[in-house]
Coordinates of C-alpha atoms and ligand atoms in Angstrom, one line a residue:
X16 CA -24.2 -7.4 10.4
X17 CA -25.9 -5.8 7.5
X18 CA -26.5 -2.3 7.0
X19 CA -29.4 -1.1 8.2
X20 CA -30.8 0.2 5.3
X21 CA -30.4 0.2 1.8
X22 CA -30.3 4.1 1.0
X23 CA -26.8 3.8 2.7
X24 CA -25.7 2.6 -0.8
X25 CA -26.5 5.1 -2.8
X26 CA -25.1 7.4 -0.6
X27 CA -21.7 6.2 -0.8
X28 CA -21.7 6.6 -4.8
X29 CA -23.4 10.2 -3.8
X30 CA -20.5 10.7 -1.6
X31 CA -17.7 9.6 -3.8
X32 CA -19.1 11.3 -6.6
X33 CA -18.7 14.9 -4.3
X34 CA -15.4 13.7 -3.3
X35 CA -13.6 13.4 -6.8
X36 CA -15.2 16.5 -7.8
X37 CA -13.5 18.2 -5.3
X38 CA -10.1 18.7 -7.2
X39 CA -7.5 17.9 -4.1
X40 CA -4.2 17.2 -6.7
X41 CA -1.3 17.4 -4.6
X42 CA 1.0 19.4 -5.5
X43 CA -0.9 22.0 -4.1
X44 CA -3.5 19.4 -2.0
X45 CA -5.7 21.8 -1.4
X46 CA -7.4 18.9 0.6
X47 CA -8.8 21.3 3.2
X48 CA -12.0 21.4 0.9
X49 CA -12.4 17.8 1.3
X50 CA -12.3 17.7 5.0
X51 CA -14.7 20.6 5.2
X52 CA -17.2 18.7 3.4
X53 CA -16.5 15.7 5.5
X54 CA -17.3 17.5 8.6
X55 CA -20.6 19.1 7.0
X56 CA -21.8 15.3 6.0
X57 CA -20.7 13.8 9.4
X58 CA -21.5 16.3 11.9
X59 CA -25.5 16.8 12.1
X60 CA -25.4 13.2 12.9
X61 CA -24.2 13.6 16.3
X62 CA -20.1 12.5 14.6
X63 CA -18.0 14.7 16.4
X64 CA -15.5 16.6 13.6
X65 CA -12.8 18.7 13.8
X66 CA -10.9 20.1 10.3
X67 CA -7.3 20.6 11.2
X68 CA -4.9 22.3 8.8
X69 CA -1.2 21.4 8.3
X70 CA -0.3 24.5 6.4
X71 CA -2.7 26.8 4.5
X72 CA -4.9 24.8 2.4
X73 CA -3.7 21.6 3.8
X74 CA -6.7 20.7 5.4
X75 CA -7.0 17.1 7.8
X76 CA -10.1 16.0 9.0
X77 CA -10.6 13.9 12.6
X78 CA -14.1 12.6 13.3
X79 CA -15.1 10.3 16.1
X80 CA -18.3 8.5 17.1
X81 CA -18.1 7.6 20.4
X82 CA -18.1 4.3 22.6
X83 CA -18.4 3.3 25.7
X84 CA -14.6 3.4 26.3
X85 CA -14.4 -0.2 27.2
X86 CA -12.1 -0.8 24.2
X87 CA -9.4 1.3 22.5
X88 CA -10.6 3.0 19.2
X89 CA -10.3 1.8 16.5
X90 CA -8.9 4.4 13.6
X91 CA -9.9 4.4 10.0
X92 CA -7.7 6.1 8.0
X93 CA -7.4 7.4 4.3
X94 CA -5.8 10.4 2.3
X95 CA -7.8 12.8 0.5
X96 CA -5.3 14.1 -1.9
X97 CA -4.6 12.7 -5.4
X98 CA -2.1 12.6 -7.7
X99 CA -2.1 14.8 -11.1
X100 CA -4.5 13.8 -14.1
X101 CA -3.7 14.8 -17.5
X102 CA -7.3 15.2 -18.9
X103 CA -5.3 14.9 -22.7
X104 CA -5.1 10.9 -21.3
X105 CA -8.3 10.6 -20.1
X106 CA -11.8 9.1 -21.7
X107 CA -13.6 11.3 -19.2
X108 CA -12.9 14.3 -17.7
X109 CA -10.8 12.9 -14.3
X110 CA -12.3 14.8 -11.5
X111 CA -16.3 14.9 -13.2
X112 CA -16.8 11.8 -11.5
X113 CA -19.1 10.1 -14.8
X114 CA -20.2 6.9 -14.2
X115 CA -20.8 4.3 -17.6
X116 CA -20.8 1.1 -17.9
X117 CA -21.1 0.1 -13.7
X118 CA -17.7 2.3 -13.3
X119 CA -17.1 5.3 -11.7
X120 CA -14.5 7.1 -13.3
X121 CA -11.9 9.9 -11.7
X122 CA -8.9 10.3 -10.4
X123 CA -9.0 9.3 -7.1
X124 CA -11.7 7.2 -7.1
X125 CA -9.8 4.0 -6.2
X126 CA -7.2 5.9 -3.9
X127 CA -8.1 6.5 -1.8
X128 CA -11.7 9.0 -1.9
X129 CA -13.8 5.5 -2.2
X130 CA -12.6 4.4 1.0
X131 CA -13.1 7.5 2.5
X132 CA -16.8 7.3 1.3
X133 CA -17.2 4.0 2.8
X134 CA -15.8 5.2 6.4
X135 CA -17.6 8.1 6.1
X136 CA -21.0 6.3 5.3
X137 CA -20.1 3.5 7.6
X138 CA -20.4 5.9 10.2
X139 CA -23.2 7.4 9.2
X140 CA -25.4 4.2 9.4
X141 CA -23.8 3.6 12.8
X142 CA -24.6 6.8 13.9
X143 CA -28.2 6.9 13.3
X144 CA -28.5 2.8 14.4
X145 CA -26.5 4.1 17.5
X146 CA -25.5 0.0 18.7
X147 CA -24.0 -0.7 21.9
X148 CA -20.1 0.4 20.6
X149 CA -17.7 -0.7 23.3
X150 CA -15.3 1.4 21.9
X151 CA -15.0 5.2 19.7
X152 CA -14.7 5.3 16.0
X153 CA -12.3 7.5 14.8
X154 CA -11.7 8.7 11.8
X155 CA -8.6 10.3 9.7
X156 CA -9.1 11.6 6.5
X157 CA -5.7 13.0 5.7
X158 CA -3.5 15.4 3.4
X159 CA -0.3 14.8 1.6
X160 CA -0.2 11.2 1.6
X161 CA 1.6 11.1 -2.2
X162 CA 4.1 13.1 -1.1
X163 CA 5.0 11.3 2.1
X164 CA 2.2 12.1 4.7
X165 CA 4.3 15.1 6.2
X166 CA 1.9 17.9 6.0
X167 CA -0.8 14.7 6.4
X168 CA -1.0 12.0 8.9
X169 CA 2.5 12.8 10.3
X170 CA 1.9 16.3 11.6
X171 CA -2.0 14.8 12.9
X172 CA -0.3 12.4 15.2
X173 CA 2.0 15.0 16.1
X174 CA -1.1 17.6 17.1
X175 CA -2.8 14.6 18.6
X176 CA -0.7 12.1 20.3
X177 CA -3.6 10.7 21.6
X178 CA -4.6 9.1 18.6
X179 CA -1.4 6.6 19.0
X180 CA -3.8 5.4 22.2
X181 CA -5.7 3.3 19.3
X182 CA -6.5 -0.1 19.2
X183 CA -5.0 -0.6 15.3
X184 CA -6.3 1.0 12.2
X185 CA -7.5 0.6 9.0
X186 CA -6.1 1.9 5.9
X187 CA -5.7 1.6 2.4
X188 CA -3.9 -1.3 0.2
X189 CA -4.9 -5.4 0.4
X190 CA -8.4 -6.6 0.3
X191 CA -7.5 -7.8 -3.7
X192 CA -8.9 -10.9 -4.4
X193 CA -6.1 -13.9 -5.7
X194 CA -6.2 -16.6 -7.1
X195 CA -4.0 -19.8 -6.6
X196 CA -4.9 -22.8 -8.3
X197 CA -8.5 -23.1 -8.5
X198 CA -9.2 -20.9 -5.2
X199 CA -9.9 -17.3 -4.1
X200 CA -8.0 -15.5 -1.6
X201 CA -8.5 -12.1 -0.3
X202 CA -4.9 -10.2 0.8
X203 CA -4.7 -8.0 3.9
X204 CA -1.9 -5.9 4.2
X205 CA -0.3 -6.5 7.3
X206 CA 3.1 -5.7 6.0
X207 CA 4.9 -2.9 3.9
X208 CA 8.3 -3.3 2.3
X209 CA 11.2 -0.3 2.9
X210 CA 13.4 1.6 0.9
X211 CA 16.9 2.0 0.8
X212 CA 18.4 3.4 -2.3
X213 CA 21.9 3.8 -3.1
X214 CA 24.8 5.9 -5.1
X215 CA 27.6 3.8 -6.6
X216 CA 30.5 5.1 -7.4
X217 CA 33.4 3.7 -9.5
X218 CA 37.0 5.8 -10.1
X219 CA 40.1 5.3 -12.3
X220 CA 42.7 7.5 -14.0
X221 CA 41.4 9.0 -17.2
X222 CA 43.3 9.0 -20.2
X223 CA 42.9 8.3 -23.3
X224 CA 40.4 6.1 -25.1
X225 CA 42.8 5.0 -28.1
X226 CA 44.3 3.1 -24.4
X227 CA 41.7 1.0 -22.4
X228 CA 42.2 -0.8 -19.8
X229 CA 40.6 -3.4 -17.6
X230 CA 40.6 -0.6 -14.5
X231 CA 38.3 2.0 -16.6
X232 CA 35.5 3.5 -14.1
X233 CA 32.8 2.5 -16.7
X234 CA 34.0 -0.8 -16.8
X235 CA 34.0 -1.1 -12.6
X236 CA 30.6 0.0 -12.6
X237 CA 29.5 -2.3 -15.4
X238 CA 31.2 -5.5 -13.7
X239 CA 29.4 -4.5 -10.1
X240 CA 26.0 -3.7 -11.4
X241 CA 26.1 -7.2 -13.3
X242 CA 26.7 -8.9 -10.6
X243 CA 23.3 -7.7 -9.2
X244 CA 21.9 -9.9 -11.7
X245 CA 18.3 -9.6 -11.7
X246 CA 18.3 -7.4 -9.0
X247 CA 16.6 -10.1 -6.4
X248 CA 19.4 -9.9 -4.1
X249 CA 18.4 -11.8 -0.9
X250 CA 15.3 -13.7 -0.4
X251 CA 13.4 -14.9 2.7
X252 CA 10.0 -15.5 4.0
X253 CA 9.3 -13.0 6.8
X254 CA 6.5 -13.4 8.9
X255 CA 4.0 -12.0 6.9
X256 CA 4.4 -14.0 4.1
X257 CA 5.0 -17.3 5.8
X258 CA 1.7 -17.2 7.4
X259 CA -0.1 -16.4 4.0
X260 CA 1.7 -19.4 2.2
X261 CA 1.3 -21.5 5.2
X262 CA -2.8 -20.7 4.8
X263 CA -2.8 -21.1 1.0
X264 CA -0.9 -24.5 1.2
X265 CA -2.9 -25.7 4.3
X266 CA -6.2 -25.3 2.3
X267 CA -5.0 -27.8 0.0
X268 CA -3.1 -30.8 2.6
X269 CA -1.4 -30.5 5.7
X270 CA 1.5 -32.4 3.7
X271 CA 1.3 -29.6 1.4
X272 CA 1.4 -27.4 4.0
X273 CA 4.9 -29.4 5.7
X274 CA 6.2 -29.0 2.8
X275 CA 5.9 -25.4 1.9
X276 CA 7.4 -25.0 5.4
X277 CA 10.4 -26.9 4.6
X278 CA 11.3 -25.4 1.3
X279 CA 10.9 -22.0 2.6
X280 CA 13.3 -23.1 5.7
X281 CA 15.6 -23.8 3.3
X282 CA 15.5 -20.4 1.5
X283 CA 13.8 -22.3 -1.6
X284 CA 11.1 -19.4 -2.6
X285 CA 10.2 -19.9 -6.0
X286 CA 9.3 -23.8 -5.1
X287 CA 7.6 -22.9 -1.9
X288 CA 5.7 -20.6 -4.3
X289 CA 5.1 -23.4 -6.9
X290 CA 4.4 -26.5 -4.4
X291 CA 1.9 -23.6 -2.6
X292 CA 0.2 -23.5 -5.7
X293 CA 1.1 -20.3 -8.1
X294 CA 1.7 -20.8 -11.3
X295 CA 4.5 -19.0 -13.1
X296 CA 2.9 -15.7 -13.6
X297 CA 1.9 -15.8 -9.9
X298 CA 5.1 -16.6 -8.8
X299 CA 6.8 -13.5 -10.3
X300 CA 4.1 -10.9 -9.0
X301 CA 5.2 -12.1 -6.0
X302 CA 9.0 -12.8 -5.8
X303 CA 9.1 -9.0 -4.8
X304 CA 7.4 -10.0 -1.7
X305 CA 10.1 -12.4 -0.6
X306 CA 13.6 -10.2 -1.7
X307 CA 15.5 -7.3 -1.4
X308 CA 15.8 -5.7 -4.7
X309 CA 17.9 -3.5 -6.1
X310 CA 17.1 -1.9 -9.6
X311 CA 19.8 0.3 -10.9
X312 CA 17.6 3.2 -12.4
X313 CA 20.0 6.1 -13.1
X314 CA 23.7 5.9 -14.8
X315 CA 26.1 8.6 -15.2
X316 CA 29.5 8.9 -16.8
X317 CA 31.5 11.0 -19.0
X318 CA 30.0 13.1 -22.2
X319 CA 29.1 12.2 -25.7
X320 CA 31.0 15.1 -26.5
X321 CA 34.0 13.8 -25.3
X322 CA 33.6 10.4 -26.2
X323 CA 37.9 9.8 -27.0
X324 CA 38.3 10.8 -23.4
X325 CA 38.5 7.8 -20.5
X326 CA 36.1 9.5 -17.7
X327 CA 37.4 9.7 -14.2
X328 CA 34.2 8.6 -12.3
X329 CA 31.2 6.5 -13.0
X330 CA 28.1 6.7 -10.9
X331 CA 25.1 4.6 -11.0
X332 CA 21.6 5.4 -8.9
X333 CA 20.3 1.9 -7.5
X334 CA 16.7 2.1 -5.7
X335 CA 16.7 -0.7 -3.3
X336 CA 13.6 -1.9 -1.4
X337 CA 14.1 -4.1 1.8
X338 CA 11.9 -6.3 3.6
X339 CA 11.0 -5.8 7.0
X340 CA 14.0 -7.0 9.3
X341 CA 16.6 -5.7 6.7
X342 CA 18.6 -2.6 8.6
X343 CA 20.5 0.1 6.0
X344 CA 23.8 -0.6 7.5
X345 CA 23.0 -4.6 6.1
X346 CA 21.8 -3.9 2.5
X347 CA 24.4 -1.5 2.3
X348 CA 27.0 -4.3 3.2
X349 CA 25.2 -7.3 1.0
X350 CA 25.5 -4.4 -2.0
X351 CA 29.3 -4.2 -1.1
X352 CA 29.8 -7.7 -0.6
X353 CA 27.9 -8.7 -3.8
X354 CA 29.2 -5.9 -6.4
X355 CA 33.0 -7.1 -5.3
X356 CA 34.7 -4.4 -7.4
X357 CA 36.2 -1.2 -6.3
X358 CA 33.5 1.2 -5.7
X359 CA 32.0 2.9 -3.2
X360 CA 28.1 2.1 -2.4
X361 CA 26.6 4.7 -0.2
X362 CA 23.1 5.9 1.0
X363 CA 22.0 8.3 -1.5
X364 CA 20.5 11.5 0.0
X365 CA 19.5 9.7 3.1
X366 CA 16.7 7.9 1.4
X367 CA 16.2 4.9 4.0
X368 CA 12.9 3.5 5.2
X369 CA 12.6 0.4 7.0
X370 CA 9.9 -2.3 6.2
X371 CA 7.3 -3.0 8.7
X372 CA 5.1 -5.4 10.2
X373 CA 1.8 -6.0 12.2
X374 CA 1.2 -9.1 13.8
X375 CA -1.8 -10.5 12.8
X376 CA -2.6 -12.5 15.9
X377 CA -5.0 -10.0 16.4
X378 CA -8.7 -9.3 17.2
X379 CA -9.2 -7.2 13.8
X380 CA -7.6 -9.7 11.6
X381 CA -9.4 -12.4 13.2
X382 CA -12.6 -10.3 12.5
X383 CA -11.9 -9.1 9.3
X384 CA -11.2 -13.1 8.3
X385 CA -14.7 -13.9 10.4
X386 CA -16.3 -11.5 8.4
X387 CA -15.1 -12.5 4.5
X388 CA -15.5 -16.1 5.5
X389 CA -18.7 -15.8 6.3
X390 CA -20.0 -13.5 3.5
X391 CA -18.1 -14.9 0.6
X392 CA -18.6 -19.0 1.1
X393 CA -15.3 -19.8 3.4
X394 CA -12.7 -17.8 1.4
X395 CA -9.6 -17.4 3.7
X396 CA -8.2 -14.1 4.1
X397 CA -4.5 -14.3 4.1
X398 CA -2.0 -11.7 5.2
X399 CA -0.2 -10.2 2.3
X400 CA 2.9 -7.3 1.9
X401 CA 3.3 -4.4 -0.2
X402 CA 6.1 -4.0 -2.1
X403 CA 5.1 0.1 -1.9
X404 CA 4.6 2.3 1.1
X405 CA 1.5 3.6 2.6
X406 CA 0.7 6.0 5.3
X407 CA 1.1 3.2 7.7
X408 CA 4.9 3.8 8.0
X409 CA 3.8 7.2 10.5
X410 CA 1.9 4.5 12.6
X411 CA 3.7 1.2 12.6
X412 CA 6.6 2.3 14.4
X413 CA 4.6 3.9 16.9
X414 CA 3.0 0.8 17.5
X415 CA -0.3 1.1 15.9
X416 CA -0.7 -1.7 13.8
X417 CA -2.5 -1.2 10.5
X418 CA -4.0 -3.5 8.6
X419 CA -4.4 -2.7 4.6
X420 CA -8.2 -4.1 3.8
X421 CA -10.5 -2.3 0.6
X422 CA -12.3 -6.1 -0.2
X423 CA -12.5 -6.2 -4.2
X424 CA -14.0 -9.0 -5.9
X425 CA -12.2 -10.2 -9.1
X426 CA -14.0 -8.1 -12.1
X427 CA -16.2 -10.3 -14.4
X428 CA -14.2 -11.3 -17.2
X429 CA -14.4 -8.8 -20.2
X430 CA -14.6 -5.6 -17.6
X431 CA -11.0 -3.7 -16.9
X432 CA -10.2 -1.4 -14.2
X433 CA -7.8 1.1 -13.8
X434 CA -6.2 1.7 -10.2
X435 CA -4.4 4.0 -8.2
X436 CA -2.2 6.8 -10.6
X437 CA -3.3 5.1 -13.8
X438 CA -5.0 7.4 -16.8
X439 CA -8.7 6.7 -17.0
X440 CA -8.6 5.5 -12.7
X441 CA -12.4 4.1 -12.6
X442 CA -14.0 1.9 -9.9
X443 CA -16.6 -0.8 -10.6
X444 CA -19.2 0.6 -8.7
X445 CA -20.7 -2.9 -7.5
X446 CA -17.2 -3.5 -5.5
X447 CA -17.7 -0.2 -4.1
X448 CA -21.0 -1.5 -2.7
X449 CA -19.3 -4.5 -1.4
X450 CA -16.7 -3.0 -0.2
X451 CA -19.5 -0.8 2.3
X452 CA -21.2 -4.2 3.4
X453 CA -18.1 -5.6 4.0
X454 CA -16.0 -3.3 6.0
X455 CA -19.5 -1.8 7.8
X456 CA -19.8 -5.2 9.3
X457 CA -16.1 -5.5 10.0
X458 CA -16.5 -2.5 12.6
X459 CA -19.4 -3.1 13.3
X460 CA -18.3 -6.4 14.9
X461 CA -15.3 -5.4 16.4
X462 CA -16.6 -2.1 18.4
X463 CA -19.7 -4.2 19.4
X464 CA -17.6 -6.9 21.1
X465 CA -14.7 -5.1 22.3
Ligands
LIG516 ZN1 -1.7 6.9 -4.4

């Protein structure tokens, strides 16, 4: 479905344009600004709105068009706070919102205040064209998602259970175009990896450094971490990932396919990858897709000042990230079984997150795949993880699925963006544009047909 009307794409650049301007950095957030404007925009269009805050200044904003009920809602979802800009960095000032050269520049203007422009005017054309909807709209345009959501989309679904009654929702991350061999792709993110990182610790008697000896903490630690080797520690295809391989290779042969199965049954990633179609560059983007990893990114032992003086403990800080499936008790164990030596591997601070999954036997995926297939000459949409987190760990494990879908086309060659938390964050405005057609006829579709 088109929109119905071609001031609707101004209007999103309008809107994004207020939305960077409104400075939401976070730390403080001061997001509540934001969702006041929201509400202004949406509300003399018949959108019911509501600005709800967390804490002062920490301001959420819920806004639903209605349906017929026949259908759970479906929820749009975004975060209105932004992470700090250092103007010193910047070509542009970071919240003046300049455009030049087809880009809109600010922070925030790729993540995530253009998607929030394109719900927001999404459901403005469907308010005024008032179709049939089968089901309610809702929007969540939410605080505090840089620094983990609590103040944001946690404490919302808290206020308002009811918004767990949804049917799935759409959020930020996937929709980037790539490219395998010859052909275009477009990611969804259906899945989002965890977190587990991890203290080691290594002891020994000290003494003195005129005496070493094979036991010396520091050399423990140094033997253990090695053994991590490049820090891919266990690989396997989950779910996720074997569907978007079995897509890519299926687009090529059914053989190919067969075969892509096979190699991944037999734990064989980095083939899979190959026979699939990636070439070498492609194939380490996405090795992180298919491991746990473990980066040691923090070492401590002894003093520089006492450098003749055998220390007594060495510690190293290892940030792990597990794929969904992986439990903490079971990367904790693989660290212990792989690093061999005598130290102790613990949880450090608590900081466990498991990885998570939607299925994507599902009407929105199947919508969302109609929809770019149609548009965009038979590219296949394929479902794709994130080797990051996303607001989607509140809703996953409350069993909303959420699917990651902001459709960018691959920039012309010569043009160069900058995403989410880079200096100089600028959108190419015509993706912003086709990012409105794309996902207004993705709801479009799947509230009309519920
Ligand atoms: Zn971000």
């Amino acid at each position: 479905m088109e929109l119905p009307n071609a001031g609707y794409r101004q209007q999103v650049i309008d809107v994004l344009r207020d939305l960077v301007r409104i400075d939401t950095t976070n730390p403080p957030g001061n997001e509540v600004e934001a969702a006041r404007y929201l509400a202004a925009l949406l509300s003399p269009a018949g959108i019911e709105t509501c600005v709800l805050e967390s804490a002062p200044g920490r301001g959420n904003l819920l806004a639903r068009l209605r349906g017929s009920g026949e259908g759970k809602p479906l929820m749009l979802m975004g975060h209105l706070d932004v992470v700090p800009a250092n103007p010193s960095e910047w070509r542009y000032p970071p919240f003046a919102a300049e455009i030049h050269e087809g880009f809109l520049w600010g922070r925030g203007s790729t993540d995530t205040k253009n998607l929030i422009a394109v719900w927001a005017v999404a459901m403005l054309a469907l308010a005024h064209l008032k179709p049939p909807l089968k089901r309610d709209i809702i929007l969540a345009a939410t605080a505090d998602e840089e620094r983990g959501g609590t103040l944001g989309i946690a404490w919302l679904i808290q206020q308002r259970p009811e918004l767990l009654g949804v049917a799935c929702a759409l959020n930020e991350g996937g929709g980037g175009a790539i490219k395998v061999g010859e052909r275009l792709f477009y990611t969804c993110q259906s899945a989002e990896k965890g977190l587990c990182r991890t203290v080691w610790t290594a002891r020994a008697k000290g003494g003195h450094a005129s005496h070493p000896r094979q036991d010396l903490s520091t050399f423990k630690l140094a033997r253990a971490l090695s053994r991590l080797g490049d820090g891919y520690v266990a690989g396997r295809a989950i779910g996720t990932m074997r569907r978007a391989l079995n897509l890519i290779a299926s687009s090529q042969s059914g053989q190919t396919a067969e075969q892509v199965e096979r190699l991944l049954d037999q734990g064989h990633i980095e083939e899979a990858l190959r026979v699939a179609g990636f070439d070498e560059k492609g194939i380490e983007n996405s090795r992180p897709l298919f491991y746990d990893t473990a980066s040691p990114t923090g070492l401590r032992a002894g003093d520089p000042a006492s450098i003749n003086v055998i220390p007594v403990t060495a510690t190293a800080y290892v940030d792990g990230r597990i794929l969904p499936g992986q439990t903490r008790e079971g990367f904790v164990q693989l660290l212990r079984d792989l690093a061999e030596e005598e130290v102790e591997i613990e949880v450090y601070q608590g900081q466990y997150a498991p990885g998570l999954e939607s299925s994507v036997d599902t009407p929105i995926f199947r919508t969302i795949s109609q929809v770019i297939a149609e548009r965009c000459g038979g590219v296949i949409v394929v479902p794709w993880t994130c080797a990051g987190a996303t607001d989607a760990r509140h809703l996953i494990p409350l069993g909303v699925p959420v699917y990651g879908f902001v459709p960018e086309k691959p920039l012309p060659e010569g043009l160069e963006e900058a995403g989410a938390h880079a200096d100089n964050e600028r959108l190419w405005l015509d993706n912003l544009i086709f990012c409105l057609e794309v996902l207004y006829d993705v709801i479009y579709r799947f509230c009309t047909q519920a």
